[in-house]
PDB file of C-alpha atoms in Angstrom:
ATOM      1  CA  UNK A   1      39.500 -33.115   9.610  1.00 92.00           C
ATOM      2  CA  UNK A   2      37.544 -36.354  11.434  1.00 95.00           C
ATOM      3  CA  UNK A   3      35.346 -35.186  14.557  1.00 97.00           C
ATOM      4  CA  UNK A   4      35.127 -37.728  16.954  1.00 98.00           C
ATOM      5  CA  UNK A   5      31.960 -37.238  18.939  1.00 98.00           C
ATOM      6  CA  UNK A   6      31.304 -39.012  22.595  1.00 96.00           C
ATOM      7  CA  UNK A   7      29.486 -40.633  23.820  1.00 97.00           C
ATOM      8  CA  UNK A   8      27.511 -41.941  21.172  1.00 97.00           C
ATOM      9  CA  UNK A   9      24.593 -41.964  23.728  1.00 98.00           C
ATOM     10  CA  UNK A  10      23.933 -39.823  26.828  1.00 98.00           C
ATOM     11  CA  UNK A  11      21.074 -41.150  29.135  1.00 97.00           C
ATOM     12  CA  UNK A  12      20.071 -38.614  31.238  1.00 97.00           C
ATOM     13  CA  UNK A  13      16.906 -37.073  33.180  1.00 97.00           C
ATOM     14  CA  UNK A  14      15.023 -34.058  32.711  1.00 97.00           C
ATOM     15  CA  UNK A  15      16.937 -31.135  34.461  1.00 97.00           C
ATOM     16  CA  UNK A  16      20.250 -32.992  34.427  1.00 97.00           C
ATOM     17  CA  UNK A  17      22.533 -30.996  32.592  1.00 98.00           C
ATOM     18  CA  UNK A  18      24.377 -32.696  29.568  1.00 98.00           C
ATOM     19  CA  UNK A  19      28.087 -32.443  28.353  1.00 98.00           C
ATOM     20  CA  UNK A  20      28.421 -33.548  24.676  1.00 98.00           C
ATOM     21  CA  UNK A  21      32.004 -33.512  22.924  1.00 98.00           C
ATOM     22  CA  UNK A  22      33.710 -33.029  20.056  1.00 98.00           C
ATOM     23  CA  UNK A  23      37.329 -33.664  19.035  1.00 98.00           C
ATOM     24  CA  UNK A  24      39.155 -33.327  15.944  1.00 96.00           C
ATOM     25  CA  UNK A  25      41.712 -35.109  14.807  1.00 96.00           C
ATOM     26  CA  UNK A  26      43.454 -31.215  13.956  1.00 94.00           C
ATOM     27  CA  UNK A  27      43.485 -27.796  15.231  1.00 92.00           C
ATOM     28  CA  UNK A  28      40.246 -26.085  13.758  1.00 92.00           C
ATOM     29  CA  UNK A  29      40.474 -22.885  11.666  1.00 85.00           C
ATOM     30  CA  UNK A  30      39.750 -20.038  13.367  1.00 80.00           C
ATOM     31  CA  UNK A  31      37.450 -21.236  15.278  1.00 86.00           C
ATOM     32  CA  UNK A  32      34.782 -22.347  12.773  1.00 93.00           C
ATOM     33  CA  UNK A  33      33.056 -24.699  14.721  1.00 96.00           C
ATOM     34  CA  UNK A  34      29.375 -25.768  14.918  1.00 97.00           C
ATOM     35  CA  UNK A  35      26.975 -27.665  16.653  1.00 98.00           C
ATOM     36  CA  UNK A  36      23.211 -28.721  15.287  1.00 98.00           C
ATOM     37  CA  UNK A  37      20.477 -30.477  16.780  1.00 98.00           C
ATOM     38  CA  UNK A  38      18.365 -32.879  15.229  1.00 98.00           C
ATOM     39  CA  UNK A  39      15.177 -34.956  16.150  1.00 98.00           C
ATOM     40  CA  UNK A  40      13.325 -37.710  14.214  1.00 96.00           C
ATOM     41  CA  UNK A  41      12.074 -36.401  10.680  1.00 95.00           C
ATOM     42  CA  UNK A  42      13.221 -33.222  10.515  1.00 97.00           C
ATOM     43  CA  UNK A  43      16.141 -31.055   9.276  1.00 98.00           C
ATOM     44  CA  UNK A  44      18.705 -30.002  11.710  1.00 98.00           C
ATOM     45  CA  UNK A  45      18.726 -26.925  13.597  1.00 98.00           C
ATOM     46  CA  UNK A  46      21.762 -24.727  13.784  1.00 98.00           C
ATOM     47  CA  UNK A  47      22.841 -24.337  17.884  1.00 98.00           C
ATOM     48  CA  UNK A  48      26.055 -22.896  18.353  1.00 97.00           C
ATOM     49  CA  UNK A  49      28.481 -21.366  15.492  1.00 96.00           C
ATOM     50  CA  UNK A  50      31.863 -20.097  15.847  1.00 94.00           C
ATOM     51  CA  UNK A  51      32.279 -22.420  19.082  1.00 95.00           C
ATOM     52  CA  UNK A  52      30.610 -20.531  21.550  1.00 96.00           C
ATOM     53  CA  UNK A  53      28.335 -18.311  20.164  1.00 96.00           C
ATOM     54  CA  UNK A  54      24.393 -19.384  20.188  1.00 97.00           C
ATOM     55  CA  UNK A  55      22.051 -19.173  17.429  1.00 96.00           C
ATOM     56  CA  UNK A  56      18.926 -17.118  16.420  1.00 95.00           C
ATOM     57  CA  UNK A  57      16.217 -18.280  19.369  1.00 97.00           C
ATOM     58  CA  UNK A  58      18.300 -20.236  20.943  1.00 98.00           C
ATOM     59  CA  UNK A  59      17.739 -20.953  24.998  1.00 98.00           C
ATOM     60  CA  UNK A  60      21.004 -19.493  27.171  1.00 97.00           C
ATOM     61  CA  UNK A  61      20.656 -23.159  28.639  1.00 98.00           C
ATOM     62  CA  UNK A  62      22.878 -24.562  25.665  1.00 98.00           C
ATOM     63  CA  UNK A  63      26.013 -23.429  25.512  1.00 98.00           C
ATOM     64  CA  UNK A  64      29.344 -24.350  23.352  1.00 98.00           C
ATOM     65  CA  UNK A  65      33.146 -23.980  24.647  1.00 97.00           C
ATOM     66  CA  UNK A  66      36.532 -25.190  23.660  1.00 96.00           C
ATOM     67  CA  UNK A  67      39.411 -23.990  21.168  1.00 94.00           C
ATOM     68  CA  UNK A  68      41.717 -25.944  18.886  1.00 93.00           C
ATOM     69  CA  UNK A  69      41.026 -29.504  18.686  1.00 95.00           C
ATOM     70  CA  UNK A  70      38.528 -30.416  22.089  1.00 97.00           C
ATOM     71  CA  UNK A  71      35.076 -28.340  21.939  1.00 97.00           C
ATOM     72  CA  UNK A  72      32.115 -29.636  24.319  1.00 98.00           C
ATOM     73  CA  UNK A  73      28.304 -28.580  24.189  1.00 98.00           C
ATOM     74  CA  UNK A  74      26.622 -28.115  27.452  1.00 98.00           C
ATOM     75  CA  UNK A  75      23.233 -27.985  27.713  1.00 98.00           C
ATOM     76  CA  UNK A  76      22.428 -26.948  31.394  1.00 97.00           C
ATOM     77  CA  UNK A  77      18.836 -28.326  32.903  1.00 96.00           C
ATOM     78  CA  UNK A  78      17.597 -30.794  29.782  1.00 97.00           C
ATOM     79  CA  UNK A  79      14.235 -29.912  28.929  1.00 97.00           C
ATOM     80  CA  UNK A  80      12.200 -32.479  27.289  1.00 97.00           C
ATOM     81  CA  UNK A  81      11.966 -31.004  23.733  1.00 97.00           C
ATOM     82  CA  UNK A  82      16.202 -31.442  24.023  1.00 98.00           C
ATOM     83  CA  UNK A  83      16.349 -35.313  23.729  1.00 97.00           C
ATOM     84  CA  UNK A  84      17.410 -35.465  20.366  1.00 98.00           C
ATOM     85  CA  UNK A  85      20.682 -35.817  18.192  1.00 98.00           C
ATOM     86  CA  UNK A  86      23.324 -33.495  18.092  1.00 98.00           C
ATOM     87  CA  UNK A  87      26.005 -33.340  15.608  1.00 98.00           C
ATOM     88  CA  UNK A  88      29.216 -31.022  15.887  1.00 98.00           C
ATOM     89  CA  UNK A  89      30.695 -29.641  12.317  1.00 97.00           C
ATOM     90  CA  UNK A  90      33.932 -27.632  11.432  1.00 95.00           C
ATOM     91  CA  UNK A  91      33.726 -25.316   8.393  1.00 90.00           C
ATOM     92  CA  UNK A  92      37.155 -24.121   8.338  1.00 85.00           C
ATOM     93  CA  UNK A  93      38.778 -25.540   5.069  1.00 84.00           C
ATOM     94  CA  UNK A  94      37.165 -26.903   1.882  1.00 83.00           C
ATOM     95  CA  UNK A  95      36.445 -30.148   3.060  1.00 89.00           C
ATOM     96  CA  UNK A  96      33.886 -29.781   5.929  1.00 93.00           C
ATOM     97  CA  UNK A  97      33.046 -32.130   8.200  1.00 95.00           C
ATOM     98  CA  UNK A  98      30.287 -33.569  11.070  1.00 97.00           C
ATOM     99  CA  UNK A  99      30.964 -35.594  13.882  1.00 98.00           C
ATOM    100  CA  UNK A 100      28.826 -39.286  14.205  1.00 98.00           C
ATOM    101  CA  UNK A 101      26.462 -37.357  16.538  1.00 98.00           C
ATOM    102  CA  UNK A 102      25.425 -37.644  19.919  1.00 98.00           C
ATOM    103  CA  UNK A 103      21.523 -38.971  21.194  1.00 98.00           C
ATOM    104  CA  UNK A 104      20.624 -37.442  23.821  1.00 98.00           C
ATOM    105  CA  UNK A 105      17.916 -40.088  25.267  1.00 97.00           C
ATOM    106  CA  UNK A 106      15.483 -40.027  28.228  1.00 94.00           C
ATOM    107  CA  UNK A 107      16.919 -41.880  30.940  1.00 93.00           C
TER     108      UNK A 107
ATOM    109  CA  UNK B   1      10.180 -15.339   6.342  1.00 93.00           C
ATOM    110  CA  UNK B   2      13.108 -17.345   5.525  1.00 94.00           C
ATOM    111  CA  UNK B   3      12.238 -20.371   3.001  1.00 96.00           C
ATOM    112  CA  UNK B   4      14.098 -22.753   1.479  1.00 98.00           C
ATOM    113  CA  UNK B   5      12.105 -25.384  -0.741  1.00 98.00           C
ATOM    114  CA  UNK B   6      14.134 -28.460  -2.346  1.00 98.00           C
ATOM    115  CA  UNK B   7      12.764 -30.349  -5.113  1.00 98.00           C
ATOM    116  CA  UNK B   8      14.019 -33.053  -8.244  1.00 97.00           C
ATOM    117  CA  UNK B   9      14.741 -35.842  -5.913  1.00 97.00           C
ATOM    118  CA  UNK B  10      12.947 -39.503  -6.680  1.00 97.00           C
ATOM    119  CA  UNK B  11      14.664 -42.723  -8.378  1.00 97.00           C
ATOM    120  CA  UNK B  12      17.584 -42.421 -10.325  1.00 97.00           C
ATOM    121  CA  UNK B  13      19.784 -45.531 -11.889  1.00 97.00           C
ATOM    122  CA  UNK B  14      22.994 -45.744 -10.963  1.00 96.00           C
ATOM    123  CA  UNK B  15      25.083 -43.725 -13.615  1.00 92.00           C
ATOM    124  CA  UNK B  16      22.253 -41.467 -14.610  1.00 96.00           C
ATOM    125  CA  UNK B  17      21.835 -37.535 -14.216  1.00 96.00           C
ATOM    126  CA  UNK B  18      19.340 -35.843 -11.449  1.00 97.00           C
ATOM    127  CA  UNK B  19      19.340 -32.340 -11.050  1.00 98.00           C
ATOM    128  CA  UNK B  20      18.058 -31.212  -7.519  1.00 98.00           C
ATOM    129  CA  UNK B  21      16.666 -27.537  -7.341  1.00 98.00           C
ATOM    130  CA  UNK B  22      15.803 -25.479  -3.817  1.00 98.00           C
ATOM    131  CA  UNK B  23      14.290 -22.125  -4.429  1.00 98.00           C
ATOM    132  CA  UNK B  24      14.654 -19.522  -1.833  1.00 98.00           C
ATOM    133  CA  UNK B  25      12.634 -16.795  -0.230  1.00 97.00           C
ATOM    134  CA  UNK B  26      12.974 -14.127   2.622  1.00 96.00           C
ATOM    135  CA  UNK B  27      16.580 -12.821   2.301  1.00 95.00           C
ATOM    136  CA  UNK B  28      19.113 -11.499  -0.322  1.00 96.00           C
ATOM    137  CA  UNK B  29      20.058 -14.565  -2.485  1.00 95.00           C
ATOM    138  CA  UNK B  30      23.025 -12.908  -3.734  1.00 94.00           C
ATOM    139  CA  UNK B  31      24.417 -12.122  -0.110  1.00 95.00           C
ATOM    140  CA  UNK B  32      24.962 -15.544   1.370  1.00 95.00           C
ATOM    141  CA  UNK B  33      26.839 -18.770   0.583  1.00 94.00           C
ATOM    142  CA  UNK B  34      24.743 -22.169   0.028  1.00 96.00           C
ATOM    143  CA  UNK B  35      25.261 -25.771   0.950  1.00 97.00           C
ATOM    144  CA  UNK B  36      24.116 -29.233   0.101  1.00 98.00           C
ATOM    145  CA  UNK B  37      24.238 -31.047   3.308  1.00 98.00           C
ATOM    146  CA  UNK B  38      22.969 -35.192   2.659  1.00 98.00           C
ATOM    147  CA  UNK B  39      21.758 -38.053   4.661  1.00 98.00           C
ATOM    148  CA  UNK B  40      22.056 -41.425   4.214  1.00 98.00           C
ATOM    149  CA  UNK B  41      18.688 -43.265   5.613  1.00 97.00           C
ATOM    150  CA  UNK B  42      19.429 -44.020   9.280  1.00 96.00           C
ATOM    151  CA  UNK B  43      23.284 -42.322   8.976  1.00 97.00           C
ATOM    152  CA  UNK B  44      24.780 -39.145  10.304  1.00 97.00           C
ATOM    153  CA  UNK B  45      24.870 -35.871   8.397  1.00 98.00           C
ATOM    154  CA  UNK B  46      27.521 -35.420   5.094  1.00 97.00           C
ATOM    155  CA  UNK B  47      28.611 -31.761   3.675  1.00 97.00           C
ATOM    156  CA  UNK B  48      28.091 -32.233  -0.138  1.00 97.00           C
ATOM    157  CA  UNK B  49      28.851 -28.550  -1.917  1.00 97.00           C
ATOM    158  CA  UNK B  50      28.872 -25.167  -0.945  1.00 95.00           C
ATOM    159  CA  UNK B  51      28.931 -22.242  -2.969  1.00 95.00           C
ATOM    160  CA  UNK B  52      29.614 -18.388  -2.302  1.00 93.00           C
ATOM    161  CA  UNK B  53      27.164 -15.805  -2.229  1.00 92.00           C
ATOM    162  CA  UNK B  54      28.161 -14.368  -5.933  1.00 92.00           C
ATOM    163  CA  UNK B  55      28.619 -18.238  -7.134  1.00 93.00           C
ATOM    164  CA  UNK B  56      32.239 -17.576  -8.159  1.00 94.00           C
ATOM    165  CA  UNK B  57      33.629 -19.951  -5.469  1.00 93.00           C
ATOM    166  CA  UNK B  58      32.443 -23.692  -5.043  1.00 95.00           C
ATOM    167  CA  UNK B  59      33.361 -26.792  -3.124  1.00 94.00           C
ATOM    168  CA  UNK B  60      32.915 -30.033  -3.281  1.00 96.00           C
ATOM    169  CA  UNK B  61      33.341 -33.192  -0.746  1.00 96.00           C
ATOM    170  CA  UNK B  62      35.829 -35.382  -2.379  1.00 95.00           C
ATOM    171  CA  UNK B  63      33.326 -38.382  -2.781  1.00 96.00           C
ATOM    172  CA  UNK B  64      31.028 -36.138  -5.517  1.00 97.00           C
ATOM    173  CA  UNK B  65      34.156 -33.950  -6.395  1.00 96.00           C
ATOM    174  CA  UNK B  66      33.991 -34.544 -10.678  1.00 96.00           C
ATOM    175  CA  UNK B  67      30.159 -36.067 -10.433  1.00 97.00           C
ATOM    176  CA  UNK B  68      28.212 -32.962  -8.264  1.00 98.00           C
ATOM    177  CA  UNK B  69      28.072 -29.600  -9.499  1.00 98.00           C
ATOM    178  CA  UNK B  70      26.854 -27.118  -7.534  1.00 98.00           C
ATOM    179  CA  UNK B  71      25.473 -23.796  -8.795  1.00 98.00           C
ATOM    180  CA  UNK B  72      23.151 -20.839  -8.017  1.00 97.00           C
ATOM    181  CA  UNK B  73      20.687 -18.548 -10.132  1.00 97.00           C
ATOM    182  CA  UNK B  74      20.521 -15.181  -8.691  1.00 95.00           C
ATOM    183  CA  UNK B  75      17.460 -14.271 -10.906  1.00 96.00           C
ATOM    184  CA  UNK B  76      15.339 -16.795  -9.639  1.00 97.00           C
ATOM    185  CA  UNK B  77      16.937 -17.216  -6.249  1.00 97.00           C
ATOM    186  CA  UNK B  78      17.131 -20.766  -6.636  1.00 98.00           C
ATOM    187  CA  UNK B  79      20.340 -23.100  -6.095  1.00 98.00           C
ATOM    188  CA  UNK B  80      21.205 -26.572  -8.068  1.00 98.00           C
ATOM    189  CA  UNK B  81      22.900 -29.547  -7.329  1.00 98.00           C
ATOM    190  CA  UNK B  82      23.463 -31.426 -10.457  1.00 98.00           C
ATOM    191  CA  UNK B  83      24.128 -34.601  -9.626  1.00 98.00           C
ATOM    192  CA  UNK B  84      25.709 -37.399 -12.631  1.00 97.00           C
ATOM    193  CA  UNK B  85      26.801 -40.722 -12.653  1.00 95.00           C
ATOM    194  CA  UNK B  86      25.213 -41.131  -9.097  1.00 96.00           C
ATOM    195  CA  UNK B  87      25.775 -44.190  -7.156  1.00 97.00           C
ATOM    196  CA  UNK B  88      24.230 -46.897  -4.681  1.00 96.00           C
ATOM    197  CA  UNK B  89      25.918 -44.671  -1.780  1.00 97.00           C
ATOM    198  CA  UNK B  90      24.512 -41.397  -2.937  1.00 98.00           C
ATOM    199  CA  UNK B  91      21.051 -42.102  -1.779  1.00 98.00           C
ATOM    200  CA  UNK B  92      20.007 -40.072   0.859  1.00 98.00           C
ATOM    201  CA  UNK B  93      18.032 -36.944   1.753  1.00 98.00           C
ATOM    202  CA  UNK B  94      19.794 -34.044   0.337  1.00 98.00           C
ATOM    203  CA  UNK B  95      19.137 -30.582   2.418  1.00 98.00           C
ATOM    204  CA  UNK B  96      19.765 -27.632   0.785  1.00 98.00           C
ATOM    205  CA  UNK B  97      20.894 -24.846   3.541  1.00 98.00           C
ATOM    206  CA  UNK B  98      21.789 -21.022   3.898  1.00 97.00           C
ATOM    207  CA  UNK B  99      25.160 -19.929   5.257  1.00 95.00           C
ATOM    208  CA  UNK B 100      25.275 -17.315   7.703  1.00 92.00           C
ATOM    209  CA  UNK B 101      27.571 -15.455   5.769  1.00 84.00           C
ATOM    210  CA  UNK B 102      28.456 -14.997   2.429  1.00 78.00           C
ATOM    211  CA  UNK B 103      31.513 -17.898   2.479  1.00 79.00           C
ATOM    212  CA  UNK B 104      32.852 -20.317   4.958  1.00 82.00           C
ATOM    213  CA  UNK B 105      30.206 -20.471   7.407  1.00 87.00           C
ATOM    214  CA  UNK B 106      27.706 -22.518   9.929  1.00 94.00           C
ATOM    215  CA  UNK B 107      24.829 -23.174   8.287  1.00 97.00           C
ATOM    216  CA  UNK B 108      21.800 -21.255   9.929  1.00 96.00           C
ATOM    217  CA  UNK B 109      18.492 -21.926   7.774  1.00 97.00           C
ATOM    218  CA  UNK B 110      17.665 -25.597   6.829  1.00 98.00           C
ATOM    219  CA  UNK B 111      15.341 -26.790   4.025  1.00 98.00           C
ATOM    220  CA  UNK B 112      12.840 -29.954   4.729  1.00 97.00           C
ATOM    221  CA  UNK B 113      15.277 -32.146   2.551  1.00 98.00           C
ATOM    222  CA  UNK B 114      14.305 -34.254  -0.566  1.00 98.00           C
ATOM    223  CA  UNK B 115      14.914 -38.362  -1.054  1.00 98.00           C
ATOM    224  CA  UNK B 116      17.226 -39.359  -3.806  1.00 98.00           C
ATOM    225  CA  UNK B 117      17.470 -42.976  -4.661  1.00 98.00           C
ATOM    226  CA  UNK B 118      19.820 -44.418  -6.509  1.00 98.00           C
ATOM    227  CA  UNK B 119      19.164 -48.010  -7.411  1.00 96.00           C
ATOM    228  CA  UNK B 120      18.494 -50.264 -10.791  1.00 94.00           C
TER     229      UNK B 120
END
């Protein structure tokens, strides 16, 4: 399955609110979709899982939707630790799969 | 708390053997699937392997699937990649990662990675 991620770059403000997505090129497997952020020299963090459902210590400002084959992470009022990279995953067959990514960048 | 600690990366020539290890702490080894999960320097992310939580299930991307193995020792909690014949294209930094279940699942708990090279 090939996740197609846009845009590529989102250049927003602080307190905008951001609307990343994610389509695959197939319907995804119950649902098993995933969304991670990552910043500059570190590992990624683990956001959203099973599209909509957020993560361990996760902020209620991010937030995942969608079903099928068009998902879309929201993150509502950007604060400035969220300009980073964020990469959408399926893990619903044996061959799992990211998307290119989003940046988020400071506009 | 949660831990996961790779190790074994450095320079490798293409077509040798590497064995990466990443020993875990702060949950029930036996109870969760693990992942490789790779980047290339300045590239996205790449699922590598995966394996269940008893290690009688494993998969492999098709672009290590015959050269990877992936595989997990429950009485030192630590998971393996072993990694032959390795190519230009394999170098990245390889993450190990925790599942948050004990198959198919997202992958909650990230280790700090570790740098393989692969060049003559």
């Amino acid at each position: 399955i090939v996740l197609t991620q846009s845009p590529g770059t989102l250049s927003l403000s602080p307190g905008e609110r951001a609307t990343l997505s994610c389509r695959a090129s197939q319907s995804v497997y119950t649902s098993y979709l995933a969304w991670y952020q990552q910043k500059p020299g570190q590992a990624p963090r683990l956001l959203i899982y099973g599209v909509s459902n957020r993560a361990t210590g996760i902020p209620d400002r991010f937030s995942g939707s969608g079903s099928g084959t068009d998902f879309t992470l929201t993150i509502n009022g950007l604060e400035p630790e969220d300009f980073a990279v964020y990469y959408c995953q399926q893990y619903g067959n044996s061959q799992w799969t990211f998307g290119r990514g989003t940046k988020v960048e400071i506009k | 708390e949660v831990q996961l600690l790779e190790s074994g990366g450095g320079l490798v020539q293409p077509g040798g053997s590497l064995r990466l290890s990443c020993a875990v702490s702060g949950f029930t080894f036996t109870n969760y699937a693990m992942y490789w999960v790779r980047q290339a320097p300045g590239k996205g992310l790449e699922w590598v392997s995966g394996i269940n939580g008893g290690g009688t299930n494993t998969w492999h991307a098709d672009s290590v699937q015959g050269r990877f193995t992936i595989s997990r020792d429950k009485s030192t909690n630590t998971l393996y990649l072993q990694m032959k014949s390795p190519r230009a294209d394999d170098t990245a930094v390889y993450y190990c990662a925790k599942g948050l279940g004990s198959g198919w699942a997202a992958l909650d708990i990230w280790g700090r990675g570790t740098m393989v090279t692969v060049s003559s």
